[in-house]
Amino acid sequence: MSGKINNDDKWKITEDTLGYIISRIQERYEESLSEGDDDFNNGRKLAFYEVLDMMKNDLESRGYSLDDFK
Amino acid sequence: MSGKINNDDKWKITEDTLGYIISRIQERYEESLSEGDDDFNNGRKLAFYEVLDMMKNDLESRGYSLDDFK
């Protein structure tokens, strides 16, 4: 229940996890777009965008598209 | 090179990707903490925090800790 997990366990869970994580961030980002246009919300929108952009790049550098995970 | 990837391909790449993605977001979040204390930056910090918190919950609900992926 504690300590480091081994590699086999570690990656078994990603099979149903990465796609879910991406869709949740995407959802949060889309919700943020309809929120207020003040500095705070604009900073928040930017960070969600940055995260999705990083993930997009990480996936594209491996030959995949973010859309494949939606 | 285009279109949907099949499940086998899809999840092969997560084996070296999820840990990398998490560490990059974590890094970006930590950098943001040392940036200005204005509304824009505070919104940005919150969003990074929200993303990490969502990922933490997604992983914990599957019996893992975010720390296992660092």
Tab-separated table of C-alpha atoms in Angstrom, chain A:
chain	number	residue	atom	x	y	z
A	1	MET	CA	0.000	0.000	0.000
A	2	SER	CA	2.986	2.319	0.278
A	3	GLY	CA	6.382	2.933	-1.263
A	4	LYS	CA	7.395	2.815	-4.872
A	5	ILE	CA	5.369	0.738	-7.248
A	6	ASN	CA	7.159	-1.490	-9.705
A	7	ASN	CA	7.189	-0.779	-13.415
A	8	ASP	CA	4.665	-3.438	-14.292
A	9	ASP	CA	2.063	-2.030	-11.937
A	10	LYS	CA	3.035	1.500	-12.761
A	11	TRP	CA	2.131	1.337	-16.379
A	12	LYS	CA	-0.803	-0.994	-16.186
A	13	ILE	CA	-2.897	1.861	-14.847
A	14	THR	CA	-2.012	4.258	-17.634
A	15	GLU	CA	-4.047	2.146	-20.013
A	16	ASP	CA	-7.262	3.742	-18.825
A	17	THR	CA	-5.835	6.857	-17.280
A	18	LEU	CA	-4.030	9.104	-19.750
A	19	GLY	CA	-7.061	9.534	-21.993
A	20	TYR	CA	-9.221	10.306	-18.980
A	21	ILE	CA	-6.759	12.847	-17.600
A	22	ILE	CA	-6.540	14.638	-20.940
A	23	SER	CA	-10.301	14.836	-21.310
A	24	ARG	CA	-10.684	16.265	-17.799
A	25	ILE	CA	-8.089	19.005	-18.393
A	26	GLN	CA	-9.650	19.797	-21.744
A	27	GLU	CA	-13.058	20.093	-20.073
A	28	ARG	CA	-11.713	22.374	-17.346
A	29	TYR	CA	-10.026	24.527	-19.993
A	30	GLU	CA	-13.215	24.830	-22.017
A	31	GLU	CA	-15.207	25.777	-18.930
A	32	SER	CA	-12.636	28.430	-18.057
A	33	LEU	CA	-13.098	30.076	-21.454
A	34	SER	CA	-16.646	31.041	-20.556
A	35	GLU	CA	-15.614	32.538	-17.231
A	36	GLY	CA	-14.852	36.210	-16.597
A	37	ASP	CA	-12.405	38.148	-18.727
A	38	ASP	CA	-10.388	39.529	-15.798
A	39	ASP	CA	-6.668	39.030	-15.176
A	40	PHE	CA	-7.143	36.155	-12.761
A	41	ASN	CA	-9.285	34.122	-15.142
A	42	ASN	CA	-7.059	34.966	-18.074
A	43	GLY	CA	-4.031	33.652	-16.180
A	44	ARG	CA	-5.962	30.519	-15.344
A	45	LYS	CA	-6.994	29.991	-18.971
A	46	LEU	CA	-3.396	30.429	-20.102
A	47	ALA	CA	-2.122	27.780	-17.680
A	48	PHE	CA	-4.694	25.209	-18.842
A	49	TYR	CA	-3.737	26.011	-22.404
A	50	GLU	CA	-0.046	25.638	-21.562
A	51	VAL	CA	-0.635	22.240	-19.972
A	52	LEU	CA	-2.604	20.963	-22.973
A	53	ASP	CA	0.039	22.368	-25.313
A	54	MET	CA	2.830	20.620	-23.405
A	55	MET	CA	0.909	17.343	-23.496
A	56	LYS	CA	0.244	17.842	-27.207
A	57	ASN	CA	3.955	18.333	-27.827
A	58	ASP	CA	4.936	15.392	-25.649
A	59	LEU	CA	2.546	13.179	-27.591
A	60	GLU	CA	3.389	14.590	-31.016
A	61	SER	CA	7.100	14.131	-30.416
A	62	ARG	CA	6.185	10.451	-30.037
A	63	GLY	CA	4.168	10.401	-33.238
A	64	TYR	CA	0.671	10.852	-31.818
A	65	SER	CA	-1.935	13.543	-31.780
A	66	LEU	CA	-3.714	14.822	-28.686
A	67	ASP	CA	-6.957	14.099	-30.518
A	68	ASP	CA	-6.146	10.397	-30.524
A	69	PHE	CA	-6.597	10.443	-26.773
A	70	LYS	CA	-9.967	12.079	-26.609
